[in-house]
Amino acid sequence: MTKGFYGRYQHTIDAKGRVFVPVKFRDKLGSGFIAAAVLDHCISLYSFEEWDKLMEGINALPVSKARDLQRALSSNAIDVEVDAQGRILLPKHLVAYGYLEKEVTVIGAGNHAEIWNAARLAERESAMTDEALEEKFVELGF
């Protein structure tokens, strides 16, 4: 089994902020992990190991460059646990950050998973043309 996260799953978030995390992602994340507001107004899901790697990288930077990022990430991250129905409970501030409403899409994103407002993700993806993807590959040397 690959370590990376890949795939997409359509789910809903309920009024209490509970959202289902797909089994394939839970297998990689474990029964407890980090949910955080990191980038792009989605909720990032990191295993504790991957979160620690991210924070270690930031902590290795000079304090003058890292402190705002440390504060932003640490204050907008929370430990979550999967309930018996395979759901996690997101606090209101993360639900608001992600504009999470009824329909959500849970996607793999390399070393973590992300929970997106389904409409916002569709809009973002429609802006990424084949040509733009090709340019990204070329920029990265592939």
Phi, psi and omega in degrees: 000132179289150179283334185289162178258130178210159180106174180215144184219134179266131178215184176235158173247136181270177184297338179274353181092020179267133180223141180284136175251122183305146182305317181300326178281320178298324178301326182272329182276328186094183183280343175224143182198187182256133169247130187212153170271108184247298181213161166066017179055044168232169178258122180268138178246118182240140167295159178301322180297313180292323177298316179299321177298316179299312182292323177297320177298318179291318181295338179282346178283159174301141182307322182298332179266334189263336192299318180294320178294317177303313181297313183299314182290312184294323182282347180243031177234150181212145171286134176234153176234145180280131178275181183297338179266006179083019183252158169243155178255118179263137177291159184304322183292328176285322176300316180293316180302319182274002184051037185283124178236206186306303185268125177232156174238129178254121185235157170277144183217052178081254183269007179206176175246163180224145174249122184241149163298123188302318182292319180294321178294317179300318178297316180296317181292326180293335179281345181268094182283167175301321180295318179295320177297316179300317178301320179296317178299316180297315178304322182274358176085023178261000000 
